[in-house]
Coordinates of C-alpha atoms in Angstrom, one line a residue:
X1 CA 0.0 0.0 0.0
X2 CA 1.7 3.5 -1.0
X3 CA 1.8 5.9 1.8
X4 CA -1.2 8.1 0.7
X5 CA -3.5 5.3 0.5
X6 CA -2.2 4.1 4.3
X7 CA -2.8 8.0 5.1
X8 CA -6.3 8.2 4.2
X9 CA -6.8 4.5 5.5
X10 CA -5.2 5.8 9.0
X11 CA -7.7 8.8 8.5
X12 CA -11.2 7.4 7.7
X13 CA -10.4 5.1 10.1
X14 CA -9.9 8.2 12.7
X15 CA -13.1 10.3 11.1
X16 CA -15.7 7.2 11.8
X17 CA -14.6 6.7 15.2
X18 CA -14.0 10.4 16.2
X19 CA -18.1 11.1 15.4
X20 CA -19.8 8.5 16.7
X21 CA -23.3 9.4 18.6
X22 CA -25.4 7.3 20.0
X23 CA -28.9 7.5 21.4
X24 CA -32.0 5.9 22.7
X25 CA -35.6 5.5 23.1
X26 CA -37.8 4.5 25.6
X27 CA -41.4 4.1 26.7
X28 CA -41.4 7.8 27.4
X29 CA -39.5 9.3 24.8
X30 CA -40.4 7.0 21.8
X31 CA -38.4 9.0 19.3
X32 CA -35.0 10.1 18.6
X33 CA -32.7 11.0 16.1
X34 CA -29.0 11.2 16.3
X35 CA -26.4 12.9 14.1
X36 CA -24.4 10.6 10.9
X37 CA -21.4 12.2 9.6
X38 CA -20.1 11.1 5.5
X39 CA -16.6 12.2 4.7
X40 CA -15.7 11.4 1.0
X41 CA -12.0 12.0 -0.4
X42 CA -12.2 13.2 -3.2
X43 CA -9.2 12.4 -6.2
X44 CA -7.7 14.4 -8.8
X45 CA -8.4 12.5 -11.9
X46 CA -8.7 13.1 -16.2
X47 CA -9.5 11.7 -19.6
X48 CA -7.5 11.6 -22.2
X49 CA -8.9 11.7 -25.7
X50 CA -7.4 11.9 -29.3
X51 CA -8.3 11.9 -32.9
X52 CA -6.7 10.4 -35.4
X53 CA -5.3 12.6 -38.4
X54 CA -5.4 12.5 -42.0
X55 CA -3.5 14.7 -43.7
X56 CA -5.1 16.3 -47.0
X57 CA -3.2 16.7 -49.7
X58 CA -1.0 13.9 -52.0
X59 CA 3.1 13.5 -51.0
X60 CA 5.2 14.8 -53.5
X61 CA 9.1 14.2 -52.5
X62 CA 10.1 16.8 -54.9
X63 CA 7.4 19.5 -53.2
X64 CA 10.1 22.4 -51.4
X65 CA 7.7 22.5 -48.8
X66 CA 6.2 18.9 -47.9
X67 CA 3.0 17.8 -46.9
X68 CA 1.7 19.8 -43.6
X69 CA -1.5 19.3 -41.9
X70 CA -2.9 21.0 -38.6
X71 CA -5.2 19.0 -36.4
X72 CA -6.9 21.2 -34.2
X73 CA -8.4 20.0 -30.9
X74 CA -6.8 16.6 -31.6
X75 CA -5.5 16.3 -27.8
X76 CA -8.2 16.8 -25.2
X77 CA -7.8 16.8 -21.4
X78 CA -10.9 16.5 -19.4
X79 CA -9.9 16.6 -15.3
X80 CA -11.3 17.4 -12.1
X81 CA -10.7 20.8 -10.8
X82 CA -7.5 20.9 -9.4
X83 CA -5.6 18.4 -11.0
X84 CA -2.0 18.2 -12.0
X85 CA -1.1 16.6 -15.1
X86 CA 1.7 16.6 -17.5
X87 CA 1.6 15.1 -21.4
X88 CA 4.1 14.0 -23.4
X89 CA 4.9 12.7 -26.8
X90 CA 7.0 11.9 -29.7
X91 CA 8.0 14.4 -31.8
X92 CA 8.3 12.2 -35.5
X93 CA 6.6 9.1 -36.0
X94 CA 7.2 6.4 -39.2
X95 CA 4.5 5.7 -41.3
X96 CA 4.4 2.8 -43.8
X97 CA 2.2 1.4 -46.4
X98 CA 0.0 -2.0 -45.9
X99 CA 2.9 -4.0 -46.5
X100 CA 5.7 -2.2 -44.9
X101 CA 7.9 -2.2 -47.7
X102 CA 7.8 1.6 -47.7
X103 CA 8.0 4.5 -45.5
X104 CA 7.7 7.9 -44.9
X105 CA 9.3 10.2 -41.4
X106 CA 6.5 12.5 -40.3
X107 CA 7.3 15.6 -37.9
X108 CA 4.8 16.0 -34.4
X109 CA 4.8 19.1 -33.0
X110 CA 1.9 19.7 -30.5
X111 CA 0.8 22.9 -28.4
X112 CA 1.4 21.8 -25.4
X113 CA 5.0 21.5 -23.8
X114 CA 7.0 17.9 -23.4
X115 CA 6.8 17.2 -20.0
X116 CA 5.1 20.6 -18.8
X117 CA 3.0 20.3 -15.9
X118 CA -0.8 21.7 -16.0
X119 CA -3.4 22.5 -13.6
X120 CA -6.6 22.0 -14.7
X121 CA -9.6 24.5 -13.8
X122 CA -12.1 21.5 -14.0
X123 CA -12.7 21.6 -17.9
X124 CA -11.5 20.2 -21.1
X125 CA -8.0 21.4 -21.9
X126 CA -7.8 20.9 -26.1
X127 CA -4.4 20.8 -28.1
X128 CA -3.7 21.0 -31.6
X129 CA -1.3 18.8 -33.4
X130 CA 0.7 19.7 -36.7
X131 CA 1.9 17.1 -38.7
X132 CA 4.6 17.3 -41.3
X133 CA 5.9 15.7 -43.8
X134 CA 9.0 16.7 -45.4
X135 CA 10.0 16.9 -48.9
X136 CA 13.2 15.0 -49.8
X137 CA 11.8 11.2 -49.3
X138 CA 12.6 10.0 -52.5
X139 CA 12.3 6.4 -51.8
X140 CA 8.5 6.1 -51.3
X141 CA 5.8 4.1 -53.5
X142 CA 2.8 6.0 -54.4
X143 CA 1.0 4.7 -52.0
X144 CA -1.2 5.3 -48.5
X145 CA 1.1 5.3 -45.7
X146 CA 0.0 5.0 -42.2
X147 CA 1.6 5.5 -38.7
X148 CA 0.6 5.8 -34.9
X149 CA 2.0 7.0 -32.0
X150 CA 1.0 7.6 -28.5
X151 CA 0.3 10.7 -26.6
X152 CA 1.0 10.0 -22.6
X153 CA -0.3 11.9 -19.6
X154 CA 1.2 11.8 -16.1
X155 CA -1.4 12.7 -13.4
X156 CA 0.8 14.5 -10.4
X157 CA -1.4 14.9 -7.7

């Protein structure tokens, strides 16, 4: 057991024991009613969500400026109120056709920092991703390449 978990065991443990009231009835006072206390811990927590991306357009190695497509929203964060979190991911990824015989290098870059920790105000925190493809691959079939990659989030608190 880590030593938060043993803290708040060590503490609910303390908080039902601390309150307890007790009371009684008799055949002259045929009623009564006696105070319950609830005590409820509550967690940071979040959802991560992506989309996947397509990038428009067709891949022409011998285009000056590649293939570039921005995703917008394609990250989201969804958290409690309070919570710490910090996301990370690659920053190229392969992509290869159905049979792997050949590939492409595409470029990540993401609006949130590598590794940079946030603190949610209880909503959804959205990020775009921009994927690029640059010119130069010369040794690619005309085909549909595909690639994926994770995005990670760290919860801190």
């Amino acid at each position: 057991m880590n030593t938060k978990a043993a803290l708040l065991s060590a503490l609910m443990t303390l908080l039902s024991t601390a309150h307890a009231a007790t009371g009684s009835v008799t055949p002259t006072t045929t009623s009564n009613s006696i105070p319950v206390q609830v005590t409820v811990v509550a967690g940071a927590g979040c959802t991560l969500s992506t989309t996947d991306i397509t990038v428009s357009g067709t891949y022409l190695a011998s285009d000056p400026s590649g293939l570039t497509q921005t995703a917008t929203n394609a990250v989201s964060v969804l958290c409690t109120n309070g919570a710490q979190y910090q996301l990370s991911a690659p920053s190229s990824i392969p992509l290869y056709n159905t049979a792997g015989t050949s590939g492409l290098t595409a470029n990540l870059t993401y609006t949130f920092t590598n590794g940079s920790t946030v603190t949610s105000a209880g909503g959804t925190d959205s990020y775009n991703i921009t994927v690029t493809v640059p010119s130069g691959q010369t040794n690619v079939l005309p085909e549909t390449h595909t690639g994926s990659t994770y995005v990670s989030i760290t919860l801190m608190n």
